[in-house]
PDB file of N, CA and C in Angstrom:
ATOM      1  N   MET A   1      92.434 130.972  91.695  1.00  0.00           N
ATOM      2  CA  MET A   1      93.097 130.178  92.698  1.00  0.00           C
ATOM      3  C   MET A   1      93.489 128.872  92.056  1.00  0.00           C
ATOM      4  N   ASN A   2      94.708 128.407  92.361  1.00  0.00           N
ATOM      5  CA  ASN A   2      95.200 127.146  91.823  1.00  0.00           C
ATOM      6  C   ASN A   2      95.331 126.124  92.940  1.00  0.00           C
ATOM      7  N   THR A   3      94.986 124.880  92.667  1.00  0.00           N
ATOM      8  CA  THR A   3      95.100 123.788  93.622  1.00  0.00           C
ATOM      9  C   THR A   3      96.011 122.715  93.016  1.00  0.00           C
ATOM     10  N   TYR A   4      96.985 122.261  93.814  1.00  0.00           N
ATOM     11  CA  TYR A   4      97.909 121.247  93.367  1.00  0.00           C
ATOM     12  C   TYR A   4      97.930 120.100  94.380  1.00  0.00           C
ATOM     13  N   ARG A   5      98.103 118.912  93.882  1.00  0.00           N
ATOM     14  CA  ARG A   5      98.312 117.702  94.749  1.00  0.00           C
ATOM     15  C   ARG A   5      99.630 117.107  94.290  1.00  0.00           C
ATOM     16  N   TYR A   6     100.571 116.939  95.200  1.00  0.00           N
ATOM     17  CA  TYR A   6     101.886 116.422  94.848  1.00  0.00           C
ATOM     18  C   TYR A   6     102.480 115.663  96.028  1.00  0.00           C
ATOM     19  N   ASP A   7     103.613 115.013  95.768  1.00  0.00           N
ATOM     20  CA  ASP A   7     104.343 114.304  96.823  1.00  0.00           C
ATOM     21  C   ASP A   7     105.644 114.995  97.112  1.00  0.00           C
ATOM     22  N   ILE A   8     105.950 115.233  98.377  1.00  0.00           N
ATOM     23  CA  ILE A   8     107.238 115.754  98.765  1.00  0.00           C
ATOM     24  C   ILE A   8     108.130 114.539  98.951  1.00  0.00           C
ATOM     25  N   LYS A   9     109.231 114.489  98.228  1.00  0.00           N
ATOM     26  CA  LYS A   9     110.088 113.298  98.239  1.00  0.00           C
ATOM     27  C   LYS A   9     111.412 113.615  98.939  1.00  0.00           C
ATOM     28  N   ASN A  10     111.830 112.666  99.800  1.00  0.00           N
ATOM     29  CA  ASN A  10     113.101 112.770 100.475  1.00  0.00           C
ATOM     30  C   ASN A  10     113.646 111.363 100.608  1.00  0.00           C
ATOM     31  N   GLY A  11     114.586 111.032  99.767  1.00  0.00           N
ATOM     32  CA  GLY A  11     115.119 109.677  99.733  1.00  0.00           C
ATOM     33  C   GLY A  11     114.034 108.686  99.290  1.00  0.00           C
ATOM     34  N   ASN A  12     113.782 107.683 100.111  1.00  0.00           N
ATOM     35  CA  ASN A  12     112.760 106.702  99.798  1.00  0.00           C
ATOM     36  C   ASN A  12     111.383 107.051 100.387  1.00  0.00           C
ATOM     37  N   VAL A  13     111.260 108.206 100.997  1.00  0.00           N
ATOM     38  CA  VAL A  13     110.023 108.611 101.664  1.00  0.00           C
ATOM     39  C   VAL A  13     109.255 109.594 100.767  1.00  0.00           C
ATOM     40  N   GLU A  14     107.944 109.369 100.624  1.00  0.00           N
ATOM     41  CA  GLU A  14     107.092 110.278  99.886  1.00  0.00           C
ATOM     42  C   GLU A  14     105.957 110.738 100.801  1.00  0.00           C
ATOM     43  N   ILE A  15     105.794 112.029 100.956  1.00  0.00           N
ATOM     44  CA  ILE A  15     104.755 112.580 101.823  1.00  0.00           C
ATOM     45  C   ILE A  15     103.753 113.310 100.937  1.00  0.00           C
ATOM     46  N   PRO A  16     102.484 112.887 100.904  1.00  0.00           N
ATOM     47  CA  PRO A  16     101.478 113.544 100.069  1.00  0.00           C
ATOM     48  C   PRO A  16     101.176 114.966 100.575  1.00  0.00           C
ATOM     49  N   ALA A  17     100.983 115.897  99.677  1.00  0.00           N
ATOM     50  CA  ALA A  17     100.740 117.293 100.063  1.00  0.00           C
ATOM     51  C   ALA A  17      99.706 117.905  99.132  1.00  0.00           C
ATOM     52  N   ILE A  18      99.057 118.948  99.624  1.00  0.00           N
ATOM     53  CA  ILE A  18      98.091 119.742  98.851  1.00  0.00           C
ATOM     54  C   ILE A  18      98.516 121.198  98.980  1.00  0.00           C
ATOM     55  N   MET A  19      98.503 121.935  97.874  1.00  0.00           N
ATOM     56  CA  MET A  19      98.772 123.362  97.911  1.00  0.00           C
ATOM     57  C   MET A  19      97.610 124.101  97.280  1.00  0.00           C
ATOM     58  N   ILE A  20      97.084 125.112  97.959  1.00  0.00           N
ATOM     59  CA  ILE A  20      96.073 125.992  97.395  1.00  0.00           C
ATOM     60  C   ILE A  20      96.729 127.372  97.331  1.00  0.00           C
ATOM     61  N   GLU A  21      96.827 127.928  96.121  1.00  0.00           N
ATOM     62  CA  GLU A  21      97.588 129.140  95.904  1.00  0.00           C
ATOM     63  C   GLU A  21      96.719 130.215  95.248  1.00  0.00           C
ATOM     64  N   PRO A  22      96.528 131.386  95.887  1.00  0.00           N
ATOM     65  CA  PRO A  22      95.833 132.456  95.246  1.00  0.00           C
ATOM     66  C   PRO A  22      96.639 133.053  94.094  1.00  0.00           C
ATOM     67  N   ALA A  23      96.036 133.838  93.269  1.00  0.00           N
ATOM     68  CA  ALA A  23      96.713 134.411  92.077  1.00  0.00           C
ATOM     69  C   ALA A  23      97.961 135.210  92.474  1.00  0.00           C
ATOM     70  N   ALA A  24      97.877 135.985  93.534  1.00  0.00           N
ATOM     71  CA  ALA A  24      99.033 136.806  93.992  1.00  0.00           C
ATOM     72  C   ALA A  24      99.203 136.611  95.481  1.00  0.00           C
ATOM     73  N   PRO A  25      99.835 135.500  95.911  1.00  0.00           N
ATOM     74  CA  PRO A  25      99.967 135.227  97.357  1.00  0.00           C
ATOM     75  C   PRO A  25     100.798 136.268  98.072  1.00  0.00           C
ATOM     76  N   LYS A  26     100.393 136.619  99.300  1.00  0.00           N
ATOM     77  CA  LYS A  26     101.101 137.575 100.150  1.00  0.00           C
ATOM     78  C   LYS A  26     102.091 136.868 101.079  1.00  0.00           C
ATOM     79  N   GLY A  27     101.959 135.579 101.215  1.00  0.00           N
ATOM     80  CA  GLY A  27     102.784 134.767 102.096  1.00  0.00           C
ATOM     81  C   GLY A  27     102.282 133.339 102.036  1.00  0.00           C
ATOM     82  N   ALA A  28     102.653 132.574 103.051  1.00  0.00           N
ATOM     83  CA  ALA A  28     102.246 131.150 103.063  1.00  0.00           C
ATOM     84  C   ALA A  28     101.950 130.679 104.466  1.00  0.00           C
ATOM     85  N   ALA A  29     101.115 129.653 104.572  1.00  0.00           N
ATOM     86  CA  ALA A  29     100.815 129.015 105.824  1.00  0.00           C
ATOM     87  C   ALA A  29     101.014 127.524 105.658  1.00  0.00           C
ATOM     88  N   VAL A  30     101.750 126.904 106.568  1.00  0.00           N
ATOM     89  CA  VAL A  30     101.930 125.471 106.543  1.00  0.00           C
ATOM     90  C   VAL A  30     101.098 124.928 107.711  1.00  0.00           C
ATOM     91  N   VAL A  31     100.161 124.038 107.433  1.00  0.00           N
ATOM     92  CA  VAL A  31      99.269 123.485 108.457  1.00  0.00           C
ATOM     93  C   VAL A  31      99.485 121.974 108.533  1.00  0.00           C
ATOM     94  N   ILE A  32      99.656 121.484 109.745  1.00  0.00           N
ATOM     95  CA  ILE A  32      99.883 120.032 109.963  1.00  0.00           C
ATOM     96  C   ILE A  32      98.783 119.512 110.871  1.00  0.00           C
ATOM     97  N   HIS A  33      98.126 118.465 110.472  1.00  0.00           N
ATOM     98  CA  HIS A  33      97.062 117.878 111.308  1.00  0.00           C
ATOM     99  C   HIS A  33      97.637 117.103 112.479  1.00  0.00           C
ATOM    100  N   GLY A  34      96.839 116.838 113.480  1.00  0.00           N
ATOM    101  CA  GLY A  34      97.241 116.084 114.625  1.00  0.00           C
ATOM    102  C   GLY A  34      97.355 114.591 114.309  1.00  0.00           C
ATOM    103  N   TYR A  35      97.924 113.854 115.229  1.00  0.00           N
ATOM    104  CA  TYR A  35      98.077 112.391 115.064  1.00  0.00           C
ATOM    105  C   TYR A  35      96.705 111.746 114.899  1.00  0.00           C
ATOM    106  N   GLY A  36      96.593 110.897 113.922  1.00  0.00           N
ATOM    107  CA  GLY A  36      95.334 110.212 113.659  1.00  0.00           C
ATOM    108  C   GLY A  36      94.404 110.955 112.715  1.00  0.00           C
ATOM    109  N   GLY A  37      94.779 112.140 112.304  1.00  0.00           N
ATOM    110  CA  GLY A  37      93.995 112.921 111.347  1.00  0.00           C
ATOM    111  C   GLY A  37      94.469 112.712 109.929  1.00  0.00           C
ATOM    112  N   CYS A  38      93.913 113.473 109.008  1.00  0.00           N
ATOM    113  CA  CYS A  38      94.338 113.382 107.619  1.00  0.00           C
ATOM    114  C   CYS A  38      94.245 114.760 106.996  1.00  0.00           C
ATOM    115  N   LYS A  39      94.989 114.958 105.893  1.00  0.00           N
ATOM    116  CA  LYS A  39      95.060 116.240 105.243  1.00  0.00           C
ATOM    117  C   LYS A  39      93.717 116.730 104.730  1.00  0.00           C
ATOM    118  N   GLU A  40      92.846 115.819 104.339  1.00  0.00           N
ATOM    119  CA  GLU A  40      91.548 116.198 103.810  1.00  0.00           C
ATOM    120  C   GLU A  40      90.660 116.875 104.857  1.00  0.00           C
ATOM    121  N   GLU A  41      90.877 116.613 106.147  1.00  0.00           N
ATOM    122  CA  GLU A  41      90.106 117.239 107.195  1.00  0.00           C
ATOM    123  C   GLU A  41      90.356 118.745 107.276  1.00  0.00           C
ATOM    124  N   GLN A  42      91.441 119.212 106.723  1.00  0.00           N
ATOM    125  CA  GLN A  42      91.843 120.619 106.831  1.00  0.00           C
ATOM    126  C   GLN A  42      91.480 121.436 105.570  1.00  0.00           C
ATOM    127  N   LEU A  43      90.824 120.849 104.584  1.00  0.00           N
ATOM    128  CA  LEU A  43      90.601 121.564 103.338  1.00  0.00           C
ATOM    129  C   LEU A  43      89.708 122.786 103.456  1.00  0.00           C
ATOM    130  N   GLY A  44      88.694 122.763 104.339  1.00  0.00           N
ATOM    131  CA  GLY A  44      87.845 123.904 104.570  1.00  0.00           C
ATOM    132  C   GLY A  44      88.657 125.107 105.094  1.00  0.00           C
ATOM    133  N   MET A  45      89.493 124.839 106.087  1.00  0.00           N
ATOM    134  CA  MET A  45      90.365 125.891 106.633  1.00  0.00           C
ATOM    135  C   MET A  45      91.356 126.344 105.559  1.00  0.00           C
ATOM    136  N   ALA A  46      91.852 125.424 104.769  1.00  0.00           N
ATOM    137  CA  ALA A  46      92.804 125.748 103.720  1.00  0.00           C
ATOM    138  C   ALA A  46      92.206 126.777 102.745  1.00  0.00           C
ATOM    139  N   TRP A  47      90.971 126.553 102.342  1.00  0.00           N
ATOM    140  CA  TRP A  47      90.342 127.455 101.392  1.00  0.00           C
ATOM    141  C   TRP A  47      90.191 128.858 102.003  1.00  0.00           C
ATOM    142  N   ARG A  48      89.814 128.918 103.272  1.00  0.00           N
ATOM    143  CA  ARG A  48      89.651 130.227 103.937  1.00  0.00           C
ATOM    144  C   ARG A  48      90.983 130.956 104.053  1.00  0.00           C
ATOM    145  N   ILE A  49      92.070 130.228 104.336  1.00  0.00           N
ATOM    146  CA  ILE A  49      93.397 130.840 104.399  1.00  0.00           C
ATOM    147  C   ILE A  49      93.789 131.381 103.023  1.00  0.00           C
ATOM    148  N   ALA A  50      93.534 130.605 101.981  1.00  0.00           N
ATOM    149  CA  ALA A  50      93.871 131.069 100.604  1.00  0.00           C
ATOM    150  C   ALA A  50      93.039 132.273 100.207  1.00  0.00           C
ATOM    151  N   GLU A  51      91.789 132.334 100.638  1.00  0.00           N
ATOM    152  CA  GLU A  51      90.923 133.498 100.347  1.00  0.00           C
ATOM    153  C   GLU A  51      91.478 134.775 100.965  1.00  0.00           C
ATOM    154  N   LYS A  52      92.237 134.636 102.035  1.00  0.00           N
ATOM    155  CA  LYS A  52      92.855 135.822 102.703  1.00  0.00           C
ATOM    156  C   LYS A  52      94.179 136.202 102.048  1.00  0.00           C
ATOM    157  N   GLY A  53      94.592 135.456 101.007  1.00  0.00           N
ATOM    158  CA  GLY A  53      95.788 135.846 100.246  1.00  0.00           C
ATOM    159  C   GLY A  53      97.038 135.077 100.566  1.00  0.00           C
ATOM    160  N   LEU A  54      96.927 134.019 101.387  1.00  0.00           N
ATOM    161  CA  LEU A  54      98.105 133.214 101.722  1.00  0.00           C
ATOM    162  C   LEU A  54      98.064 131.898 100.954  1.00  0.00           C
ATOM    163  N   ALA A  55      99.211 131.486 100.454  1.00  0.00           N
ATOM    164  CA  ALA A  55      99.314 130.155  99.871  1.00  0.00           C
ATOM    165  C   ALA A  55      99.259 129.161 101.041  1.00  0.00           C
ATOM    166  N   TYR A  56      98.522 128.083 100.866  1.00  0.00           N
ATOM    167  CA  TYR A  56      98.332 127.088 101.896  1.00  0.00           C
ATOM    168  C   TYR A  56      98.988 125.787 101.471  1.00  0.00           C
ATOM    169  N   VAL A  57      99.832 125.275 102.322  1.00  0.00           N
ATOM    170  CA  VAL A  57     100.477 123.983 102.021  1.00  0.00           C
ATOM    171  C   VAL A  57     100.175 122.993 103.152  1.00  0.00           C
ATOM    172  N   ARG A  58      99.724 121.824 102.767  1.00  0.00           N
ATOM    173  CA  ARG A  58      99.442 120.769 103.719  1.00  0.00           C
ATOM    174  C   ARG A  58      99.839 119.465 103.126  1.00  0.00           C
TER     175      ARG A  58
END
């Protein structure tokens, strides 16, 4: 499994993101936290999604 941390850039805006990708992903899941949360709160769920064969992007 590979884990990446990168910024999605659009003009002057940079949005931090994390991707967890299995060796042979079957698809992808995009997960967005609620207002007042942070991406790190979702890492446990991200790992479980990736274990099921989906690339996880947050």
